[in-house]
Amino acid sequence: MNITKASKKHFKSAARLHAASITTGFLSTLPLPFLATLYKSIARCKGSTVLVALDENNNVCGFVAGAVSVGSMYKKVFLRSAIPLIWYILPHLLSITTVRKLIETAWYGFAKKKSKNEQADNTNSGPSLVTSHSSPSSELLSIAVDSSQRGKGTGKKLITELELFFRQNGVSSYKVVTFSKDNISNTFYARCGFTLHKQFLHHGNLMNEYLKKIDVLVAEGDRC
Ligand SMILES: CC(C)(COP(=O)(O)OP(=O)(O)OC[C@H]1O[C@@H](n2cnc3c(N)ncnc32)[C@H](O)[C@@H]1OP(=O)(O)O)[C@@H](O)C(=O)NCCC(=O)NCCS
């Protein structure tokens, strides 16, 4: 199994894997061309990446997407791909619920940094229930492994490679958000070294935000 940066030929497979595997999220309700364009755009923006795991036949059997700054990634994706993205979901825009969820999803990326009071609240041990989002701005956006390939360490390897990308981009900690009732994801992230930081409501669902600290890679010239 080989992990590599996603290229043109991988985005449709990544979109299919997303739709088949991440069934609880809002994005998987949108058409495959929308998802494929979204991942293509994320992969092409500086500061974000899509990595794919390829099996022995070079088929995509897993992927992970991450961004150094989610807010800046959303802006770049919108500027780069607004027309195709809107085109693919035109019929969906007749639904008020879909429009509301799209706005909430986009707004998530631009949400303000947490206030000083909120930071103080989060100094207690254990997660706290808050209604706004907070730093770090770096995030694992999505990860999936084909159902036939799970339990073989592919997910963990994708996380390791994403962390290499983050470290090369000066990221010292990043987050990931899960549905609090999604036991498999919650166990997976705990086994990959994340700690539960806080819980909040999104689209009416209770969400877990996990954090993980990583070491920034120091360039040779920067060493003392
Ligand atoms: C979550 C997911 C990516 C894990 O991929 P994977 O390749 O099966 O995971 P790995 O084999 O690398 O397992 C890594 C660790 O998580 C644990 N783990 C993975 N799946 C688990 C499960 N179903 N139950 C309990 N533990 C599990 C493993 O035991 C392993 O722990 P260890 O290294 O201490 O032994 C995969 O199950 C998946 O694609 N799920 C559907 C999509 C999804 O929910 N994505 C996350 C939300 S975006």
PDB file of C-alpha atoms and ligand atoms in Angstrom:
ATOM      1  CA  MET A   1       0.000   0.000   0.000  1.00  0.00           C
ATOM      2  CA  ASN A   2       1.368   3.333  -1.101  1.00  0.00           C
ATOM      3  CA  ILE A   3       0.373   6.827   0.096  1.00  0.00           C
ATOM      4  CA  THR A   4       0.727   9.724  -2.305  1.00  0.00           C
ATOM      5  CA  LYS A   5      -0.603  13.212  -3.036  1.00  0.00           C
ATOM      6  CA  ALA A   6      -3.905  12.958  -4.891  1.00  0.00           C
ATOM      7  CA  SER A   7      -3.824  13.888  -8.558  1.00  0.00           C
ATOM      8  CA  LYS A   8      -6.461  14.359 -11.275  1.00  0.00           C
ATOM      9  CA  LYS A   9      -7.173  10.630 -11.674  1.00  0.00           C
ATOM     10  CA  HIS A  10      -7.902  10.149  -7.948  1.00  0.00           C
ATOM     11  CA  PHE A  11     -10.567  12.738  -7.137  1.00  0.00           C
ATOM     12  CA  LYS A  12     -13.594  10.797  -8.421  1.00  0.00           C
ATOM     13  CA  SER A  13     -12.539   7.731  -6.415  1.00  0.00           C
ATOM     14  CA  ALA A  14     -11.977   9.856  -3.307  1.00  0.00           C
ATOM     15  CA  ALA A  15     -15.451  11.389  -3.777  1.00  0.00           C
ATOM     16  CA  ARG A  16     -17.014   7.915  -4.131  1.00  0.00           C
ATOM     17  CA  LEU A  17     -15.195   6.724  -1.025  1.00  0.00           C
ATOM     18  CA  HIS A  18     -16.377   9.793   0.883  1.00  0.00           C
ATOM     19  CA  ALA A  19     -20.019   9.236  -0.153  1.00  0.00           C
ATOM     20  CA  ALA A  20     -19.871   5.518   0.690  1.00  0.00           C
ATOM     21  CA  SER A  21     -17.998   5.849   3.994  1.00  0.00           C
ATOM     22  CA  ILE A  22     -18.836   9.182   5.629  1.00  0.00           C
ATOM     23  CA  THR A  23     -22.578   8.714   5.522  1.00  0.00           C
ATOM     24  CA  THR A  24     -23.495  10.822   8.553  1.00  0.00           C
ATOM     25  CA  GLY A  25     -22.177  14.147   7.219  1.00  0.00           C
ATOM     26  CA  PHE A  26     -24.008  16.746   5.133  1.00  0.00           C
ATOM     27  CA  LEU A  27     -21.419  16.668   2.313  1.00  0.00           C
ATOM     28  CA  SER A  28     -22.206  13.047   1.405  1.00  0.00           C
ATOM     29  CA  THR A  29     -25.773  14.118   0.532  1.00  0.00           C
ATOM     30  CA  LEU A  30     -24.364  16.284  -2.299  1.00  0.00           C
ATOM     31  CA  PRO A  31     -23.642  14.931  -5.823  1.00  0.00           C
ATOM     32  CA  LEU A  32     -20.371  13.071  -6.536  1.00  0.00           C
ATOM     33  CA  PRO A  33     -19.118  15.684  -9.083  1.00  0.00           C
ATOM     34  CA  PHE A  34     -19.492  18.327  -6.344  1.00  0.00           C
ATOM     35  CA  LEU A  35     -17.378  16.238  -3.941  1.00  0.00           C
ATOM     36  CA  ALA A  36     -14.781  15.432  -6.624  1.00  0.00           C
ATOM     37  CA  THR A  37     -14.459  19.145  -7.529  1.00  0.00           C
ATOM     38  CA  LEU A  38     -14.236  20.074  -3.863  1.00  0.00           C
ATOM     39  CA  TYR A  39     -11.386  17.613  -3.247  1.00  0.00           C
ATOM     40  CA  LYS A  40      -9.611  18.692  -6.445  1.00  0.00           C
ATOM     41  CA  SER A  41      -9.803  22.284  -5.311  1.00  0.00           C
ATOM     42  CA  ILE A  42      -8.621  21.474  -1.769  1.00  0.00           C
ATOM     43  CA  ALA A  43      -5.666  19.513  -3.204  1.00  0.00           C
ATOM     44  CA  ARG A  44      -4.635  22.407  -5.442  1.00  0.00           C
ATOM     45  CA  CYS A  45      -4.751  25.130  -2.783  1.00  0.00           C
ATOM     46  CA  LYS A  46      -1.516  26.038  -1.058  1.00  0.00           C
ATOM     47  CA  GLY A  47      -1.891  25.137   2.620  1.00  0.00           C
ATOM     48  CA  SER A  48      -4.242  22.219   2.150  1.00  0.00           C
ATOM     49  CA  THR A  49      -3.805  18.693   0.871  1.00  0.00           C
ATOM     50  CA  VAL A  50      -5.536  15.486  -0.179  1.00  0.00           C
ATOM     51  CA  LEU A  51      -3.537  12.269   0.203  1.00  0.00           C
ATOM     52  CA  VAL A  52      -4.631   8.911  -1.171  1.00  0.00           C
ATOM     53  CA  ALA A  53      -3.745   5.354  -0.210  1.00  0.00           C
ATOM     54  CA  LEU A  54      -3.334   3.122  -3.265  1.00  0.00           C
ATOM     55  CA  ASP A  55      -3.679  -0.677  -3.204  1.00  0.00           C
ATOM     56  CA  GLU A  56      -1.513  -3.117  -5.180  1.00  0.00           C
ATOM     57  CA  ASN A  57      -3.576  -2.364  -8.333  1.00  0.00           C
ATOM     58  CA  ASN A  58      -3.126   1.388  -7.838  1.00  0.00           C
ATOM     59  CA  ASN A  59      -6.786   1.821  -6.914  1.00  0.00           C
ATOM     60  CA  VAL A  60      -7.690   4.364  -4.242  1.00  0.00           C
ATOM     61  CA  CYS A  61      -8.433   2.467  -1.013  1.00  0.00           C
ATOM     62  CA  GLY A  62      -8.251   5.430   1.348  1.00  0.00           C
ATOM     63  CA  PHE A  63      -7.840   9.182   1.516  1.00  0.00           C
ATOM     64  CA  VAL A  64      -7.327  11.985   3.979  1.00  0.00           C
ATOM     65  CA  ALA A  65      -7.795  15.750   3.523  1.00  0.00           C
ATOM     66  CA  GLY A  66      -6.411  18.491   5.737  1.00  0.00           C
ATOM     67  CA  ALA A  67      -5.908  22.248   5.817  1.00  0.00           C
ATOM     68  CA  VAL A  68      -3.408  24.462   7.625  1.00  0.00           C
ATOM     69  CA  SER A  69      -6.122  27.119   7.919  1.00  0.00           C
ATOM     70  CA  VAL A  70      -9.694  26.043   7.219  1.00  0.00           C
ATOM     71  CA  GLY A  71     -10.949  29.626   6.809  1.00  0.00           C
ATOM     72  CA  SER A  72      -8.318  30.496   4.240  1.00  0.00           C
ATOM     73  CA  MET A  73      -8.880  27.154   2.454  1.00  0.00           C
ATOM     74  CA  TYR A  74     -12.626  27.825   2.099  1.00  0.00           C
ATOM     75  CA  LYS A  75     -11.895  31.277   0.636  1.00  0.00           C
ATOM     76  CA  LYS A  76      -9.420  29.842  -1.894  1.00  0.00           C
ATOM     77  CA  VAL A  77     -11.731  26.949  -2.819  1.00  0.00           C
ATOM     78  CA  PHE A  78     -14.601  29.374  -3.348  1.00  0.00           C
ATOM     79  CA  LEU A  79     -12.518  31.744  -5.476  1.00  0.00           C
ATOM     80  CA  ARG A  80     -11.115  28.880  -7.537  1.00  0.00           C
ATOM     81  CA  SER A  81     -14.168  26.670  -8.000  1.00  0.00           C
ATOM     82  CA  ALA A  82     -17.342  28.610  -7.128  1.00  0.00           C
ATOM     83  CA  ILE A  83     -18.867  28.219 -10.603  1.00  0.00           C
ATOM     84  CA  PRO A  84     -18.576  24.403 -10.959  1.00  0.00           C
ATOM     85  CA  LEU A  85     -19.428  23.845  -7.293  1.00  0.00           C
ATOM     86  CA  ILE A  86     -22.613  25.933  -7.539  1.00  0.00           C
ATOM     87  CA  TRP A  87     -23.455  24.352 -10.901  1.00  0.00           C
ATOM     88  CA  TYR A  88     -23.351  20.810  -9.473  1.00  0.00           C
ATOM     89  CA  ILE A  89     -25.698  21.643  -6.615  1.00  0.00           C
ATOM     90  CA  LEU A  90     -28.096  23.983  -8.454  1.00  0.00           C
ATOM     91  CA  PRO A  91     -31.158  21.705  -7.958  1.00  0.00           C
ATOM     92  CA  HIS A  92     -30.268  21.344  -4.263  1.00  0.00           C
ATOM     93  CA  LEU A  93     -30.364  25.127  -3.823  1.00  0.00           C
ATOM     94  CA  LEU A  94     -34.168  24.954  -4.062  1.00  0.00           C
ATOM     95  CA  SER A  95     -34.148  23.350  -0.617  1.00  0.00           C
ATOM     96  CA  ILE A  96     -34.017  25.855   2.250  1.00  0.00           C
ATOM     97  CA  THR A  97     -32.570  23.164   4.526  1.00  0.00           C
ATOM     98  CA  THR A  98     -29.699  22.499   2.105  1.00  0.00           C
ATOM     99  CA  VAL A  99     -28.970  26.222   1.704  1.00  0.00           C
ATOM    100  CA  ARG A 100     -28.975  26.654   5.490  1.00  0.00           C
ATOM    101  CA  LYS A 101     -26.586  23.707   5.916  1.00  0.00           C
ATOM    102  CA  LEU A 102     -24.294  25.028   3.171  1.00  0.00           C
ATOM    103  CA  ILE A 103     -24.123  28.420   4.881  1.00  0.00           C
ATOM    104  CA  GLU A 104     -23.499  26.786   8.276  1.00  0.00           C
ATOM    105  CA  THR A 105     -20.768  24.577   6.781  1.00  0.00           C
ATOM    106  CA  ALA A 106     -19.046  27.512   5.059  1.00  0.00           C
ATOM    107  CA  TRP A 107     -19.463  29.680   8.159  1.00  0.00           C
ATOM    108  CA  TYR A 108     -17.770  26.974  10.241  1.00  0.00           C
ATOM    109  CA  GLY A 109     -14.519  27.739   8.433  1.00  0.00           C
ATOM    110  CA  PHE A 110     -14.762  31.466   9.038  1.00  0.00           C
ATOM    111  CA  ALA A 111     -15.909  31.267  12.663  1.00  0.00           C
ATOM    112  CA  LYS A 112     -14.197  33.706  14.989  1.00  0.00           C
ATOM    113  CA  LYS A 113     -11.361  32.735  17.281  1.00  0.00           C
ATOM    114  CA  LYS A 114     -12.451  31.935  20.801  1.00  0.00           C
ATOM    115  CA  SER A 115     -12.787  34.746  23.299  1.00  0.00           C
ATOM    116  CA  LYS A 116     -10.551  35.112  26.340  1.00  0.00           C
ATOM    117  CA  ASN A 117     -13.436  33.983  28.588  1.00  0.00           C
ATOM    118  CA  GLU A 118     -13.916  30.854  26.529  1.00  0.00           C
ATOM    119  CA  GLN A 119     -10.192  30.118  26.678  1.00  0.00           C
ATOM    120  CA  ALA A 120     -10.324  30.448  30.441  1.00  0.00           C
ATOM    121  CA  ASP A 121     -13.277  28.032  30.588  1.00  0.00           C
ATOM    122  CA  ASN A 122     -11.294  25.456  28.656  1.00  0.00           C
ATOM    123  CA  THR A 123      -8.392  25.371  31.076  1.00  0.00           C
ATOM    124  CA  ASN A 124     -10.325  22.895  33.236  1.00  0.00           C
ATOM    125  CA  SER A 125      -9.424  19.280  32.698  1.00  0.00           C
ATOM    126  CA  GLY A 126     -11.788  17.365  30.413  1.00  0.00           C
ATOM    127  CA  PRO A 127     -13.897  18.630  27.501  1.00  0.00           C
ATOM    128  CA  SER A 128     -16.356  21.514  27.846  1.00  0.00           C
ATOM    129  CA  LEU A 129     -19.612  22.068  25.973  1.00  0.00           C
ATOM    130  CA  VAL A 130     -19.411  25.323  24.016  1.00  0.00           C
ATOM    131  CA  THR A 131     -21.412  26.670  21.105  1.00  0.00           C
ATOM    132  CA  SER A 132     -18.674  28.405  19.099  1.00  0.00           C
ATOM    133  CA  HIS A 133     -15.561  27.032  17.395  1.00  0.00           C
ATOM    134  CA  SER A 134     -12.043  27.740  18.522  1.00  0.00           C
ATOM    135  CA  SER A 135      -8.437  27.434  17.416  1.00  0.00           C
ATOM    136  CA  PRO A 136      -6.275  25.720  16.216  1.00  0.00           C
ATOM    137  CA  SER A 137      -7.229  26.596  12.677  1.00  0.00           C
ATOM    138  CA  SER A 138      -5.438  23.538  11.241  1.00  0.00           C
ATOM    139  CA  GLU A 139      -7.763  20.617  10.738  1.00  0.00           C
ATOM    140  CA  LEU A 140      -8.091  17.091   9.443  1.00  0.00           C
ATOM    141  CA  LEU A 141     -11.143  17.623   7.210  1.00  0.00           C
ATOM    142  CA  SER A 142     -12.033  14.028   6.338  1.00  0.00           C
ATOM    143  CA  ILE A 143     -10.589  10.531   6.247  1.00  0.00           C
ATOM    144  CA  ALA A 144     -11.948   7.258   4.899  1.00  0.00           C
ATOM    145  CA  VAL A 145     -10.660   3.785   4.153  1.00  0.00           C
ATOM    146  CA  ASP A 146     -12.461   1.353   1.867  1.00  0.00           C
ATOM    147  CA  SER A 147     -14.511  -1.094   3.963  1.00  0.00           C
ATOM    148  CA  SER A 148     -12.547  -4.066   2.544  1.00  0.00           C
ATOM    149  CA  GLN A 149      -9.253  -2.550   3.720  1.00  0.00           C
ATOM    150  CA  ARG A 150     -10.121  -1.411   7.248  1.00  0.00           C
ATOM    151  CA  GLY A 151      -8.334  -2.616  10.359  1.00  0.00           C
ATOM    152  CA  LYS A 152      -4.971  -2.997   8.551  1.00  0.00           C
ATOM    153  CA  GLY A 153      -3.347   0.261   9.660  1.00  0.00           C
ATOM    154  CA  THR A 154      -4.176   2.296   6.514  1.00  0.00           C
ATOM    155  CA  GLY A 155      -6.055   4.985   8.464  1.00  0.00           C
ATOM    156  CA  LYS A 156      -3.159   5.407  10.872  1.00  0.00           C
ATOM    157  CA  LYS A 157      -0.655   5.662   7.988  1.00  0.00           C
ATOM    158  CA  LEU A 158      -2.791   8.357   6.316  1.00  0.00           C
ATOM    159  CA  ILE A 159      -2.743  10.321   9.591  1.00  0.00           C
ATOM    160  CA  THR A 160       1.060   9.998   9.804  1.00  0.00           C
ATOM    161  CA  GLU A 161       1.445  11.332   6.249  1.00  0.00           C
ATOM    162  CA  LEU A 162      -0.988  14.197   6.863  1.00  0.00           C
ATOM    163  CA  GLU A 163       1.031  15.104   9.947  1.00  0.00           C
ATOM    164  CA  LEU A 164       4.191  15.220   7.847  1.00  0.00           C
ATOM    165  CA  PHE A 165       2.453  17.761   5.582  1.00  0.00           C
ATOM    166  CA  PHE A 166       1.335  19.775   8.643  1.00  0.00           C
ATOM    167  CA  ARG A 167       4.788  19.683  10.205  1.00  0.00           C
ATOM    168  CA  GLN A 168       6.387  20.851   6.957  1.00  0.00           C
ATOM    169  CA  ASN A 169       3.934  23.757   7.014  1.00  0.00           C
ATOM    170  CA  GLY A 170       4.785  24.844  10.563  1.00  0.00           C
ATOM    171  CA  VAL A 171       1.680  23.397  12.245  1.00  0.00           C
ATOM    172  CA  SER A 172       2.224  22.394  15.883  1.00  0.00           C
ATOM    173  CA  SER A 173      -1.302  21.229  16.668  1.00  0.00           C
ATOM    174  CA  TYR A 174      -4.429  20.412  14.716  1.00  0.00           C
ATOM    175  CA  LYS A 175      -7.984  19.334  15.316  1.00  0.00           C
ATOM    176  CA  VAL A 176     -10.583  16.961  13.985  1.00  0.00           C
ATOM    177  CA  VAL A 177     -14.330  16.998  14.574  1.00  0.00           C
ATOM    178  CA  THR A 178     -16.536  13.912  14.902  1.00  0.00           C
ATOM    179  CA  PHE A 179     -20.128  13.134  15.756  1.00  0.00           C
ATOM    180  CA  SER A 180     -20.059  12.320  19.480  1.00  0.00           C
ATOM    181  CA  LYS A 181     -22.171   9.206  18.842  1.00  0.00           C
ATOM    182  CA  ASP A 182     -19.752   7.871  16.153  1.00  0.00           C
ATOM    183  CA  ASN A 183     -17.954   5.304  18.323  1.00  0.00           C
ATOM    184  CA  ILE A 184     -15.668   4.002  15.550  1.00  0.00           C
ATOM    185  CA  SER A 185     -14.286   7.444  14.656  1.00  0.00           C
ATOM    186  CA  ASN A 186     -13.948   8.423  18.306  1.00  0.00           C
ATOM    187  CA  THR A 187     -12.019   5.212  19.082  1.00  0.00           C
ATOM    188  CA  PHE A 188      -9.898   5.597  15.950  1.00  0.00           C
ATOM    189  CA  TYR A 189      -8.803   9.165  16.805  1.00  0.00           C
ATOM    190  CA  ALA A 190      -8.118   8.228  20.428  1.00  0.00           C
ATOM    191  CA  ARG A 191      -5.923   5.334  19.188  1.00  0.00           C
ATOM    192  CA  CYS A 192      -4.140   7.791  16.870  1.00  0.00           C
ATOM    193  CA  GLY A 193      -3.157   9.999  19.818  1.00  0.00           C
ATOM    194  CA  PHE A 194      -5.878  12.702  19.792  1.00  0.00           C
ATOM    195  CA  THR A 195      -7.416  13.990  23.012  1.00  0.00           C
ATOM    196  CA  LEU A 196     -10.988  15.207  23.405  1.00  0.00           C
ATOM    197  CA  HIS A 197     -10.893  18.988  23.787  1.00  0.00           C
ATOM    198  CA  LYS A 198     -14.528  20.106  23.744  1.00  0.00           C
ATOM    199  CA  GLN A 199     -18.040  19.367  22.565  1.00  0.00           C
ATOM    200  CA  PHE A 200     -20.394  21.666  20.633  1.00  0.00           C
ATOM    201  CA  LEU A 201     -23.605  21.611  18.601  1.00  0.00           C
ATOM    202  CA  HIS A 202     -23.535  21.664  14.773  1.00  0.00           C
ATOM    203  CA  HIS A 203     -26.655  21.175  12.606  1.00  0.00           C
ATOM    204  CA  GLY A 204     -28.327  20.150  15.888  1.00  0.00           C
ATOM    205  CA  ASN A 205     -25.839  17.312  16.511  1.00  0.00           C
ATOM    206  CA  LEU A 206     -23.485  16.996  19.454  1.00  0.00           C
ATOM    207  CA  MET A 207     -19.932  17.063  18.074  1.00  0.00           C
ATOM    208  CA  ASN A 208     -16.553  16.159  19.598  1.00  0.00           C
ATOM    209  CA  GLU A 209     -13.508  18.263  18.824  1.00  0.00           C
ATOM    210  CA  TYR A 210     -10.216  16.409  19.245  1.00  0.00           C
ATOM    211  CA  LEU A 211      -6.764  17.992  19.335  1.00  0.00           C
ATOM    212  CA  LYS A 212      -3.355  16.552  18.615  1.00  0.00           C
ATOM    213  CA  LYS A 213       0.019  18.196  19.202  1.00  0.00           C
ATOM    214  CA  ILE A 214       2.772  17.470  16.694  1.00  0.00           C
ATOM    215  CA  ASP A 215       6.407  18.525  16.354  1.00  0.00           C
ATOM    216  CA  VAL A 216       7.125  21.192  13.760  1.00  0.00           C
ATOM    217  CA  LEU A 217       9.902  20.181  11.339  1.00  0.00           C
ATOM    218  CA  VAL A 218      12.893  22.475  11.720  1.00  0.00           C
ATOM    219  CA  ALA A 219      14.721  23.264   8.466  1.00  0.00           C
ATOM    220  CA  GLU A 220      18.497  22.574   8.547  1.00  0.00           C
ATOM    221  CA  GLY A 221      19.319  26.285   8.254  1.00  0.00           C
ATOM    222  CA  ASP A 222      17.095  27.130  11.253  1.00  0.00           C
ATOM    223  CA  ARG A 223      18.937  24.862  13.708  1.00  0.00           C
ATOM    224  CA  CYS A 224      21.045  26.480  16.466  1.00  0.00           C
TER     225      CYS A 224
HETATM  226  C1  LIG B   1     -12.087   5.442  10.757  1.00  0.00           C
HETATM  227  C2  LIG B   1     -11.350   4.719   9.634  1.00  0.00           C
HETATM  228  C3  LIG B   1     -10.721   5.767   8.714  1.00  0.00           C
HETATM  229  C4  LIG B   1     -10.221   3.871  10.266  1.00  0.00           C
HETATM  230  O1  LIG B   1      -9.414   3.328   9.207  1.00  0.00           O
HETATM  231  P1  LIG B   1      -8.615   1.951   9.412  1.00  0.00           P
HETATM  232  O2  LIG B   1      -7.665   1.813   8.299  1.00  0.00           O
HETATM  233  O3  LIG B   1      -9.574   0.836   9.608  1.00  0.00           O
HETATM  234  O4  LIG B   1      -7.853   2.231  10.799  1.00  0.00           O
HETATM  235  P2  LIG B   1      -6.499   1.528  11.281  1.00  0.00           P
HETATM  236  O5  LIG B   1      -6.506   0.102  10.845  1.00  0.00           O
HETATM  237  O6  LIG B   1      -5.336   2.360  10.876  1.00  0.00           O
HETATM  238  O7  LIG B   1      -6.673   1.580  12.858  1.00  0.00           O
HETATM  239  C5  LIG B   1      -5.990   2.549  13.668  1.00  0.00           C
HETATM  240  C6  LIG B   1      -6.387   2.318  15.120  1.00  0.00           C
HETATM  241  O8  LIG B   1      -7.795   2.563  15.304  1.00  0.00           O
HETATM  242  C7  LIG B   1      -8.441   1.410  15.834  1.00  0.00           C
HETATM  243  N1  LIG B   1      -9.695   1.191  15.117  1.00  0.00           N
HETATM  244  C8  LIG B   1      -9.914   1.353  13.791  1.00  0.00           C
HETATM  245  N2  LIG B   1     -11.180   0.966  13.501  1.00  0.00           N
HETATM  246  C9  LIG B   1     -11.729   0.564  14.663  1.00  0.00           C
HETATM  247  C10 LIG B   1     -13.013   0.027  14.998  1.00  0.00           C
HETATM  248  N3  LIG B   1     -13.954  -0.158  14.072  1.00  0.00           N
HETATM  249  N4  LIG B   1     -13.253  -0.286  16.290  1.00  0.00           N
HETATM  250  C11 LIG B   1     -12.295  -0.121  17.232  1.00  0.00           C
HETATM  251  N5  LIG B   1     -11.049   0.374  16.966  1.00  0.00           N
HETATM  252  C12 LIG B   1     -10.787   0.698  15.697  1.00  0.00           C
HETATM  253  C13 LIG B   1      -7.507   0.242  15.523  1.00  0.00           C
HETATM  254  O9  LIG B   1      -7.659  -0.789  16.469  1.00  0.00           O
HETATM  255  C14 LIG B   1      -6.146   0.868  15.573  1.00  0.00           C
HETATM  256  O10 LIG B   1      -5.690   0.942  16.888  1.00  0.00           O
HETATM  257  P3  LIG B   1      -4.189   0.381  17.251  1.00  0.00           P
HETATM  258  O11 LIG B   1      -3.262   1.028  16.232  1.00  0.00           O
HETATM  259  O12 LIG B   1      -3.967   0.855  18.630  1.00  0.00           O
HETATM  260  O13 LIG B   1      -4.259  -1.084  17.075  1.00  0.00           O
HETATM  261  C15 LIG B   1     -12.279   3.744   8.851  1.00  0.00           C
HETATM  262  O14 LIG B   1     -12.964   2.942   9.771  1.00  0.00           O
HETATM  263  C16 LIG B   1     -13.317   4.457   7.982  1.00  0.00           C
HETATM  264  O15 LIG B   1     -13.060   4.782   6.830  1.00  0.00           O
HETATM  265  N6  LIG B   1     -14.512   4.715   8.537  1.00  0.00           N
HETATM  266  C17 LIG B   1     -15.580   5.364   7.760  1.00  0.00           C
HETATM  267  C18 LIG B   1     -15.286   6.836   7.527  1.00  0.00           C
HETATM  268  C19 LIG B   1     -15.170   7.603   8.826  1.00  0.00           C
HETATM  269  O16 LIG B   1     -15.913   7.380   9.763  1.00  0.00           O
HETATM  270  N7  LIG B   1     -14.187   8.547   8.862  1.00  0.00           N
HETATM  271  C20 LIG B   1     -13.929   9.327  10.058  1.00  0.00           C
HETATM  272  C21 LIG B   1     -14.807  10.523  10.140  1.00  0.00           C
HETATM  273  S1  LIG B   1     -14.324  11.746   8.921  1.00  0.00           S
END
